[in-house]
Coordinates of C-alpha atoms and ligand atoms in Angstrom, one line a residue:
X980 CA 2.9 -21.5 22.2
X981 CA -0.8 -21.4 20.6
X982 CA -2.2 -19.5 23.8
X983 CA 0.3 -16.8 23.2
X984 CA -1.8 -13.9 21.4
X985 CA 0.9 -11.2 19.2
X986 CA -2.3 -9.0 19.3
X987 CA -2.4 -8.9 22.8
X988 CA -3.0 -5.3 24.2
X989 CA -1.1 -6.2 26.8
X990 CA 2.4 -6.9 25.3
X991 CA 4.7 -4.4 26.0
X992 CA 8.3 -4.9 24.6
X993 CA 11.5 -4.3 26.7
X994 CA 12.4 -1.6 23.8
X995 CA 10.4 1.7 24.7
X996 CA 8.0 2.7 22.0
X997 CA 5.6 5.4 22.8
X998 CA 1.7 5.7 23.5
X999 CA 0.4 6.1 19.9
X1000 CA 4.0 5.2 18.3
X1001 CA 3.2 3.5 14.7
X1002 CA 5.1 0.4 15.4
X1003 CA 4.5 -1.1 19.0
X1004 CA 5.2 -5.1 19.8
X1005 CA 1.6 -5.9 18.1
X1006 CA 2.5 -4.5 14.9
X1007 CA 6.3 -5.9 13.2
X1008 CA 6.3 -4.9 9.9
X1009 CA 8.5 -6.9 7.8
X1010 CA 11.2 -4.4 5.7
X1011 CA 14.5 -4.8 3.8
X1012 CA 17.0 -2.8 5.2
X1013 CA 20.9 -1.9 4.3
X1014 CA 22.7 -1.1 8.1
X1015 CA 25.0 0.7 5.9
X1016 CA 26.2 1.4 2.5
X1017 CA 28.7 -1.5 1.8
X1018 CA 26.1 -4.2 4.2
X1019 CA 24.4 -6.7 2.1
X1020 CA 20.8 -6.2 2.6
X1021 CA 18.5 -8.3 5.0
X1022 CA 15.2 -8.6 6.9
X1023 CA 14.2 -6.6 9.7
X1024 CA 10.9 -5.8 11.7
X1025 CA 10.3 -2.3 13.1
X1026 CA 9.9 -1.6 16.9
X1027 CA 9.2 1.2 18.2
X1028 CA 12.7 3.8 16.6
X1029 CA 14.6 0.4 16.0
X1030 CA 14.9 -2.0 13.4
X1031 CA 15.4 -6.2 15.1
X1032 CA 17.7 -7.7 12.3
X1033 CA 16.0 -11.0 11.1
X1034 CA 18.9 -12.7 9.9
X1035 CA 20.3 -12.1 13.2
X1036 CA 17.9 -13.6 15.2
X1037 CA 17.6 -17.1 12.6
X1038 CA 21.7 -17.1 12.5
X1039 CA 21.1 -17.4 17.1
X1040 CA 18.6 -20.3 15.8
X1041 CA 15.5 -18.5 16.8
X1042 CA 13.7 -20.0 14.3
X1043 CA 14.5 -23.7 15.1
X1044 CA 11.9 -26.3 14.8
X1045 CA 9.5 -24.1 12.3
X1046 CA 9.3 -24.3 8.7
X1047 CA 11.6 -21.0 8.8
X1048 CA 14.5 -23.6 9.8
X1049 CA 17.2 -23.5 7.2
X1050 CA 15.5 -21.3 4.7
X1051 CA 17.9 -18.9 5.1
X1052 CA 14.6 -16.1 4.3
X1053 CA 15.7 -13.4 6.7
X1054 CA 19.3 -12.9 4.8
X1055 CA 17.3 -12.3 1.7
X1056 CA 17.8 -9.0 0.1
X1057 CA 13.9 -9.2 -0.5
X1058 CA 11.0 -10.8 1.4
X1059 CA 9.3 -12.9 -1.6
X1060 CA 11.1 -16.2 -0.2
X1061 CA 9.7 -15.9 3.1
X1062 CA 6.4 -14.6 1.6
X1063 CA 6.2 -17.7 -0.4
X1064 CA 6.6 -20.2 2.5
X1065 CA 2.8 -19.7 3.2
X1066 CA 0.7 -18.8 6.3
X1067 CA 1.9 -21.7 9.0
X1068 CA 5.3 -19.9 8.1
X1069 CA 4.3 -16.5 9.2
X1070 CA 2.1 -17.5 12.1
X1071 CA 5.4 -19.1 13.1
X1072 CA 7.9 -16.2 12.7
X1073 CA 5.6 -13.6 14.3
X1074 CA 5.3 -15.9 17.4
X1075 CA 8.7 -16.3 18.1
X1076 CA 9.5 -12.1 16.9
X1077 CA 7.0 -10.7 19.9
X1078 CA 8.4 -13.7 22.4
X1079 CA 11.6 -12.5 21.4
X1080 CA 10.7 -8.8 21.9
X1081 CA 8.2 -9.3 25.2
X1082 CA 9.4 -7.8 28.1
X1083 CA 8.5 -10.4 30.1
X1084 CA 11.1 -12.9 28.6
X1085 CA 14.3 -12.6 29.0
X1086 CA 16.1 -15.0 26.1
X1087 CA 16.6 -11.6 23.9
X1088 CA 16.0 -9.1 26.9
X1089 CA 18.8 -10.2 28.4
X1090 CA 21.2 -11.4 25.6
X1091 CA 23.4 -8.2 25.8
X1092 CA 25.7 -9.5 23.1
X1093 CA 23.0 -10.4 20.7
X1094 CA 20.8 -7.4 21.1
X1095 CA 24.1 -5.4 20.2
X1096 CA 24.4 -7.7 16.8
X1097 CA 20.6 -7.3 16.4
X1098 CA 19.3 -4.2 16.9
X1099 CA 19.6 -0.6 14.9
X1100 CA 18.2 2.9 15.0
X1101 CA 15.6 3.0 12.5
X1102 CA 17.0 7.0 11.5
X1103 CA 20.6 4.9 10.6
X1104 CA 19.3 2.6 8.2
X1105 CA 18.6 2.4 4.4
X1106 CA 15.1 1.0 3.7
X1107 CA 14.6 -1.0 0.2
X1108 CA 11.9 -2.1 -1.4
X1109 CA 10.3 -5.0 0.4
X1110 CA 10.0 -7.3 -2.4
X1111 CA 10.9 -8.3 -6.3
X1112 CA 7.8 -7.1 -7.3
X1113 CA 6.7 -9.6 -10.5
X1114 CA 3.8 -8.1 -11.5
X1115 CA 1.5 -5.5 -10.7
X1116 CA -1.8 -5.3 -10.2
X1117 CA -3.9 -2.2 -9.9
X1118 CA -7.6 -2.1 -9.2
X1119 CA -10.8 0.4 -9.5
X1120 CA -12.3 -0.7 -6.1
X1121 CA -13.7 3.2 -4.5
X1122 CA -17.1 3.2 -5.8
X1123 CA -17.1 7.1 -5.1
X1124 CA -13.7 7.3 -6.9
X1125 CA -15.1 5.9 -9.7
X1126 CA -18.3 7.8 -9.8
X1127 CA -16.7 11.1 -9.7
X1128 CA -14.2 10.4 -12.1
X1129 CA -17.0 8.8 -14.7
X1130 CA -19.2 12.0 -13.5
X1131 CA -16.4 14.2 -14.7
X1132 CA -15.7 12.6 -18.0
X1133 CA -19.3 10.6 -19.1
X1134 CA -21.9 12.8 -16.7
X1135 CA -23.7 11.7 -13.7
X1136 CA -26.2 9.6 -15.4
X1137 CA -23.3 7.3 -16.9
X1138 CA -21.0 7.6 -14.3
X1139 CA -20.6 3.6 -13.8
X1140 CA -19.3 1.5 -16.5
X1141 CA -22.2 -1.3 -16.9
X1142 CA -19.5 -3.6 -15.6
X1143 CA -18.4 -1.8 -12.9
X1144 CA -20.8 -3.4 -9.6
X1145 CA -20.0 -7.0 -11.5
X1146 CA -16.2 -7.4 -11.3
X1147 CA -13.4 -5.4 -9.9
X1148 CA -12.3 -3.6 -12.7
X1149 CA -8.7 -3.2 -13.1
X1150 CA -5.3 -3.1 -15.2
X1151 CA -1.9 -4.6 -15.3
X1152 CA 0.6 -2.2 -14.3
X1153 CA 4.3 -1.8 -14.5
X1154 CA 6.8 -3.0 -11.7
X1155 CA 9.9 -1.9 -13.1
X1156 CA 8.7 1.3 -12.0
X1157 CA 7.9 0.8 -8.2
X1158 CA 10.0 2.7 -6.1
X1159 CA 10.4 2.9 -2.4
X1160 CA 9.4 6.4 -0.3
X1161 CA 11.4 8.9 -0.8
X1162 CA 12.2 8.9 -4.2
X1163 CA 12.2 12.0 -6.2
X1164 CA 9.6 11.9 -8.9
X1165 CA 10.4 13.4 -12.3
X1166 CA 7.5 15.2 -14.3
X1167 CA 7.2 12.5 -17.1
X1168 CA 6.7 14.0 -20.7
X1169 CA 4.6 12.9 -22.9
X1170 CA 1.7 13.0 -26.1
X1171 CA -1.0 14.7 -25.2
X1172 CA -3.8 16.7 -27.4
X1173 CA -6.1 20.0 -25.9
X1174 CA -9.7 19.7 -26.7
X1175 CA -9.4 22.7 -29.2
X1176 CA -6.3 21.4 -30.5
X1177 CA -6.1 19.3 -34.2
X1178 CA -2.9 17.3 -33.8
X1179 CA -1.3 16.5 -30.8
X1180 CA 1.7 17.5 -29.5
X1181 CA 4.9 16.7 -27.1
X1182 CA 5.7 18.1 -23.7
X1183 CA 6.2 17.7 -20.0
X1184 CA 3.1 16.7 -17.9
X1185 CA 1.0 19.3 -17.1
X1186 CA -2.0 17.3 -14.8
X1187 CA 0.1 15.6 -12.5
X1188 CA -1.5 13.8 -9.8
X1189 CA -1.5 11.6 -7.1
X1190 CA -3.7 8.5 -5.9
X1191 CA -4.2 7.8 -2.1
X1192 CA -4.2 3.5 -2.6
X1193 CA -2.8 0.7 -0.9
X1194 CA -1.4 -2.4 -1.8
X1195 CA -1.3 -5.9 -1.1
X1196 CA 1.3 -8.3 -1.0
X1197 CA 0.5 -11.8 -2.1
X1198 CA 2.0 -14.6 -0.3
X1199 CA 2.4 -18.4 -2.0
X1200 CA 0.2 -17.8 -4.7
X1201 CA -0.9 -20.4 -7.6
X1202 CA -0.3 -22.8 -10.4
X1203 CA -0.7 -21.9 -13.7
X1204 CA -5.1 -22.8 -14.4
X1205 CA -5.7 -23.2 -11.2
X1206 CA -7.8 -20.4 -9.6
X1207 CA -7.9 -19.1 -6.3
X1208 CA -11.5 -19.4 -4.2
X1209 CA -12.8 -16.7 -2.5
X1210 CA -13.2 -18.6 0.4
X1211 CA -9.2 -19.4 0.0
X1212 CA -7.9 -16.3 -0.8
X1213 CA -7.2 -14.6 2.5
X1214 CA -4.1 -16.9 2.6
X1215 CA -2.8 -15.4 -0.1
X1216 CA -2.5 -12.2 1.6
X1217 CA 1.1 -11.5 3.0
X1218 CA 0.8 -7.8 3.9
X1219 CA -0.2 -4.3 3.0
X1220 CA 1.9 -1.1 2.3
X1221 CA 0.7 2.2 1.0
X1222 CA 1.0 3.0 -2.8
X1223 CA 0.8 6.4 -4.5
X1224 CA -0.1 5.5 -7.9
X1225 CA 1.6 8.7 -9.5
X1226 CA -0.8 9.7 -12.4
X1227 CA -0.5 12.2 -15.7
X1228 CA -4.0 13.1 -16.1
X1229 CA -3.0 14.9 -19.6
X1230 CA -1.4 11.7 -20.9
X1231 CA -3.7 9.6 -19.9
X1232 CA -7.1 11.2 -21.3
X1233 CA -5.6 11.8 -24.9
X1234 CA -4.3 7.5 -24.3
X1235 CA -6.5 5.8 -22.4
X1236 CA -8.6 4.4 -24.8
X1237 CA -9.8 1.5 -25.9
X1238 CA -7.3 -0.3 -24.0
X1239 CA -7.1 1.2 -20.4
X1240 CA -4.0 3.5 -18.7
X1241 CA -0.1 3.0 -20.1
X1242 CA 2.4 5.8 -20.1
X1243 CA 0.4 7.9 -17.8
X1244 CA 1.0 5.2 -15.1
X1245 CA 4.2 3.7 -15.7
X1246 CA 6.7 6.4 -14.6
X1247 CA 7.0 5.6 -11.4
X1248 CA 4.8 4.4 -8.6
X1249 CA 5.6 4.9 -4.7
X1250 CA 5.4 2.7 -1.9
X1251 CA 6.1 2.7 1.8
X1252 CA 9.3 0.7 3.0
X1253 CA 6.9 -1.6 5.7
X1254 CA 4.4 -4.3 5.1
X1255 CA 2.5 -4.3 8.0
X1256 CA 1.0 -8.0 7.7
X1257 CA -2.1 -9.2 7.8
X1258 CA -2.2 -10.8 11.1
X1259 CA -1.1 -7.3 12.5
X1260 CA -4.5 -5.8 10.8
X1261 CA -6.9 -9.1 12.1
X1262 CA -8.4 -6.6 15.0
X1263 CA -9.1 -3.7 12.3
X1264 CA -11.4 -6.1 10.6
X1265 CA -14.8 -4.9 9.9
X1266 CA -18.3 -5.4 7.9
X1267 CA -17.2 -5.0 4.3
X1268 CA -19.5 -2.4 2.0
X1269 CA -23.0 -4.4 1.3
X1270 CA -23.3 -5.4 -2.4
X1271 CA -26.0 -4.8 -4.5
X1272 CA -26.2 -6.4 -7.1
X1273 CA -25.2 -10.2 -5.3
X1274 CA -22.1 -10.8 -6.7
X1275 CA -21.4 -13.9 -9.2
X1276 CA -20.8 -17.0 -6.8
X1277 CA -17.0 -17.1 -8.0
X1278 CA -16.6 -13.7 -6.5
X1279 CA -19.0 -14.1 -3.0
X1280 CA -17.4 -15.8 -0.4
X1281 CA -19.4 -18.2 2.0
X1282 CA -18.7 -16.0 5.3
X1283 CA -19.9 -12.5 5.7
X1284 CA -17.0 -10.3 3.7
X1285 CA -15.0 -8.0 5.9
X1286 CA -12.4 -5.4 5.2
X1287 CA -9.8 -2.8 7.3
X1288 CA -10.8 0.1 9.1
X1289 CA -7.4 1.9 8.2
X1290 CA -7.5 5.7 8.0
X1291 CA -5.6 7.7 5.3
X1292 CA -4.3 11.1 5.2
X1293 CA -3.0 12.5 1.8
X1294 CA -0.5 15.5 2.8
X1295 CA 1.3 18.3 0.5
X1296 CA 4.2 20.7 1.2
X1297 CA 4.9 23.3 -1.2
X1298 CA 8.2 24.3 -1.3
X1299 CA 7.1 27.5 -0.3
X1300 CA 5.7 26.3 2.8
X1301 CA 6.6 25.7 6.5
X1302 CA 5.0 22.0 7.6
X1303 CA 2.9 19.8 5.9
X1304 CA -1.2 21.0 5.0
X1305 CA -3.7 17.9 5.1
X1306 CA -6.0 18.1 1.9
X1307 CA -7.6 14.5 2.3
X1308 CA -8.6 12.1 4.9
X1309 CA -10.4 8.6 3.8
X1310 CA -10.3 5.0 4.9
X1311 CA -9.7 2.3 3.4
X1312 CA -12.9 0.3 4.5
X1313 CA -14.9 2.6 2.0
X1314 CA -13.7 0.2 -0.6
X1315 CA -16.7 -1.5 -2.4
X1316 CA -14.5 -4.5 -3.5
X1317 CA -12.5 -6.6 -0.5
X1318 CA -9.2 -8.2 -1.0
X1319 CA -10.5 -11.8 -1.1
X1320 CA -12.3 -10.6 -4.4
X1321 CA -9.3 -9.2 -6.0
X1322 CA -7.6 -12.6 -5.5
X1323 CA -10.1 -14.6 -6.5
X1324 CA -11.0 -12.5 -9.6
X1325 CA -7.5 -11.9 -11.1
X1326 CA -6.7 -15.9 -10.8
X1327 CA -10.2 -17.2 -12.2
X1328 CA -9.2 -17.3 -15.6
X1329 CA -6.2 -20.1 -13.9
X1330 CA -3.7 -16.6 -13.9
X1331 CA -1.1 -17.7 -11.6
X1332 CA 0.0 -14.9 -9.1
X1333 CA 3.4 -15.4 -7.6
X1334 CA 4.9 -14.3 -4.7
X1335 CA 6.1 -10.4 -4.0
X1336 CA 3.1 -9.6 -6.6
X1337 CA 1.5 -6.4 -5.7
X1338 CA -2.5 -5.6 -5.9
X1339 CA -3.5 -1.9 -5.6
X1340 CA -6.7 -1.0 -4.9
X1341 CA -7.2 1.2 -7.3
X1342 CA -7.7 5.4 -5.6
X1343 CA -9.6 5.8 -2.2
X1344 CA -12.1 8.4 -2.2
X1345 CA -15.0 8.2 0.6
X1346 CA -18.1 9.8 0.5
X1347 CA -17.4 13.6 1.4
X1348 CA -15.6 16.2 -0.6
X1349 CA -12.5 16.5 1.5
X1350 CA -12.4 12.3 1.2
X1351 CA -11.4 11.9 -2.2
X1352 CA -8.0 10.4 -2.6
X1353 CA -6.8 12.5 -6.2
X1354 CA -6.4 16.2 -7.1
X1355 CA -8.5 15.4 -9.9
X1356 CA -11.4 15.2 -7.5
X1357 CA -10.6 16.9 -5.1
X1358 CA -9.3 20.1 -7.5
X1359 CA -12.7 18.8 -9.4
X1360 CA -10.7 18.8 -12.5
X1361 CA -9.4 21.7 -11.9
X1362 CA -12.8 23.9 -11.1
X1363 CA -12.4 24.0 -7.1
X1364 CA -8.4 25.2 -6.5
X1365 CA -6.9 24.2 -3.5
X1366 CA -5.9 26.8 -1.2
X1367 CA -2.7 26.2 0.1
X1368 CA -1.0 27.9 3.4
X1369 CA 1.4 29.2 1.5
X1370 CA -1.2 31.5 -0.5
X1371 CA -1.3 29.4 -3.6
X1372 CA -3.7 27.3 -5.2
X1373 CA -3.0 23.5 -6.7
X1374 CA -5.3 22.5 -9.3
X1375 CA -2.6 19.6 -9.8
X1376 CA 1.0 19.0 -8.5
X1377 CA 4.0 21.7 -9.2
X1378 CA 7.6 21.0 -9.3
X1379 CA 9.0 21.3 -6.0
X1380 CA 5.7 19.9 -4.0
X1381 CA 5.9 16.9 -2.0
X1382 CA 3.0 14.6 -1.1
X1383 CA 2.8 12.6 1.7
X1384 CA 0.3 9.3 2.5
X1385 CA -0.2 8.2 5.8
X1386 CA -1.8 5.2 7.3
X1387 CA -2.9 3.7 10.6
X1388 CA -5.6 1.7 12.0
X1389 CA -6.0 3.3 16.1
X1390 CA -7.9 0.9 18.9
X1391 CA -8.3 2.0 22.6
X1392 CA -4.9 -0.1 23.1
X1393 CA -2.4 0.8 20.7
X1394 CA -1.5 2.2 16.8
X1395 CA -1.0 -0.1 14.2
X1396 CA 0.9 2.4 12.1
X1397 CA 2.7 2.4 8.2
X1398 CA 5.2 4.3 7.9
X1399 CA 4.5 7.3 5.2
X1400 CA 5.1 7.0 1.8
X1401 CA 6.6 10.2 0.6
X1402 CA 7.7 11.7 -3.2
X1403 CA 8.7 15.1 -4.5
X1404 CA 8.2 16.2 -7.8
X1405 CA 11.1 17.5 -10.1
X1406 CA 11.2 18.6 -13.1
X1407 CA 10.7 17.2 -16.7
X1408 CA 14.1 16.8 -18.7
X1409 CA 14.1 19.6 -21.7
X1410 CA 12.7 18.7 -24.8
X1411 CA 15.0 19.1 -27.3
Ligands
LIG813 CA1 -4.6 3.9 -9.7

């Protein structure tokens, strides 16, 4: 069972999925689905248009002999049990999923009856959110990100908080507020104050934005005072989704300070419905961004630091227009500060993180102009519109506009795809 490789370019399952398809046999995503409206929810993984039923496959005894055995994880309605049984766990479960799904074994293959029980069209199901989300995390880790927005508000010169190449700055966000794609965004209102003005005043949003992040899943986690290494943290990792870390730009500039973002975050956040894991991701791996200055030892791990070469698009679509206009493309490997880092860094103080916790990487802008992963920078606060193919211009979001992330990591082999996280803005309720 060791020899068998789920990254294997080779698999091919016995369910067609298409050259280029996000979800082939070496990706499984885990989600939480609903088959329909009065089904308890449960565990699935996506394959190719189809969604394998977990609970299924552990109720046929699938899982047998592994720690999965009588854990009962897959009938969950959310995956933080099965996130919290730890790496040998997962290793485990993926093994025995892309057996299961190979082409070239017959147990499931040829198991009419069970495939029947098992197996759903993706378009028929209801997707959830993956996990009770506990707390949320959300970092500051683009180095161009933060540039241009310290550019924009402090000047070149002070662009970088003196911290900032020391620690991975970052906040604690809200998770009541994290929704799955798909659901409709209302324009928050809120306090905000105009340069010229003298008092502040009350009203809808009028800066909304996006931010192009993504998110990591943490698996067992720790005990209360007792950190996370570095060196250990990668085990901590459970999976990644995309997040669009919905932002009120007026709200937050009259707010922000001294204590950091509040009700210009915490009206909703979006995430996408599949956590592609981090064994799925292993051949993306690449050289992480060099550091300079050296990291404090608590933060530098004792093998060369890597990260994911993951592309991102950012997508609009006016209500006026016909398809969908691409107005960013990054990567996550631009990220100056790696995963490991933002385990080890939130749990040195002895924090305990806890399974189905969520750490966003804060917005992720590359180098060039059409990189940057917010209107803010890309509208440069508002100086450089963005045409749209509709013949109107977005210095930030309108009512009726829909933005859409999408992210997937492409070899010579296959597509290791998310699915898109998607959100439409409506508008703010009167005030009164
Ligand atoms: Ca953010």
């Amino acid at each position: 069972m060791q020899a068998y490789n789920t990254n294997d370019p080779k698999l091919r399952s016995f369910i067609e999925v298409p050259s280029g398809h996000p979800f082939p046999i070496q990706n499984l995503p885990y989600g939480v689905f609903k088959p329909n409206a009065n089904a308890p929810e449960r565990v699935g993984v996506a394959i190719g248009d189809q969604v394998l039923d977990l609970s299924v496959l552990d109720g046929a005894g699938y899982f047998a002999g592994t720690p999965l055995e009588g854990q009962g994880v897959f009938a969950q309605p959310r995956l933080n049990a099965f996130m919290a049984l730890g790496k040998t766990a997962w290793t485990a479960a993926r093994q025995i999923i892309s057996q299961a799904l190979d082409s070239e074994s017959p147990k499931l293959r040829d198991d009419v009856a069970l495939r029947q029980k098992a197996l759903y069209s993706i378009s028929d199901v209801t997707m959830m959110l993956p996990a009770a989300i506990g707390d949320y995390t959300d970092f500051y880790a683009s180095r161009e990100h933060a540039t241009n927005v310290g550019t924009m508000f402090r000047g070149r010169d002070n662009a970088l908080m003196p911290n900032w190449l020391h620690l991975p700055v970052g906040y604690h966000g809200r998770a009541s507020s994290i929704v799955t794609s798909g659901t409709p965004i209302k324009r928050p209102s809120g306090q905000t104050k105009a340069d010229t003005a003298d008092a502040p005043s009350f009203g809808p949003c009028r800066l909304l934005d996006f931010e192009l992040e993504m998110g990591l899943f943490i698996g067992p986690g720790n005990e209360l005072g007792q950190a996370v290494s570095v060196d250990e943290a990668h085990d901590h990792l459970f999976g990644m989704v995309l997040v669009n870390d919905w932002s009120a730009r007026d709200i937050q500039k009259w707010e922000y300070q001294p204590l950091g973002p509040f009700l210009a975050k915490n009206f909703a956040t979006s995430i996408s419905p599949w956590v592609v894991t981090m064994e799925a991701l292993e051949p993306f791996r690449v050289p992480a961004v060099a550091q300079d200055p050296e990291p404090l030892p608590y933060l530098k791990a004792s093998y060369p630091s890597t990260t994911y070469d993951i592309d991102l698009q950012v997508q609009i679509r006016s209500s006026g227009m016909d398809g969908w206009q691409t107005i960013c493309r990054s990567n996550y490997r631009h990220l100056y500060w790696t995963a490991e880092q933002f385990v080890a860094h939130h749990s040195v103080t002895g924090c305990n993180l806890r399974p189905g916790d969520l750490l966003a990487s804060g917005t992720i802008s590359g180098p060039t102009p059409d990189s940057y992963g917010s209107l803010l920078e890309l509208a440069w606060r508002g100086e450089k519109p963005i045409e749209l193919t509709d013949g109107s211009q977005r210095k930030f979001l309108q009512d009726g506009d829909q933005v859409r992330l999408t992210a997937a990591c492409a070899s010579d082999h296959y597509t290791i795809g998310f699915a898109p996280v998607e959100g439409s803005i409506t508008p703010a309720d009167p005030v009164s």
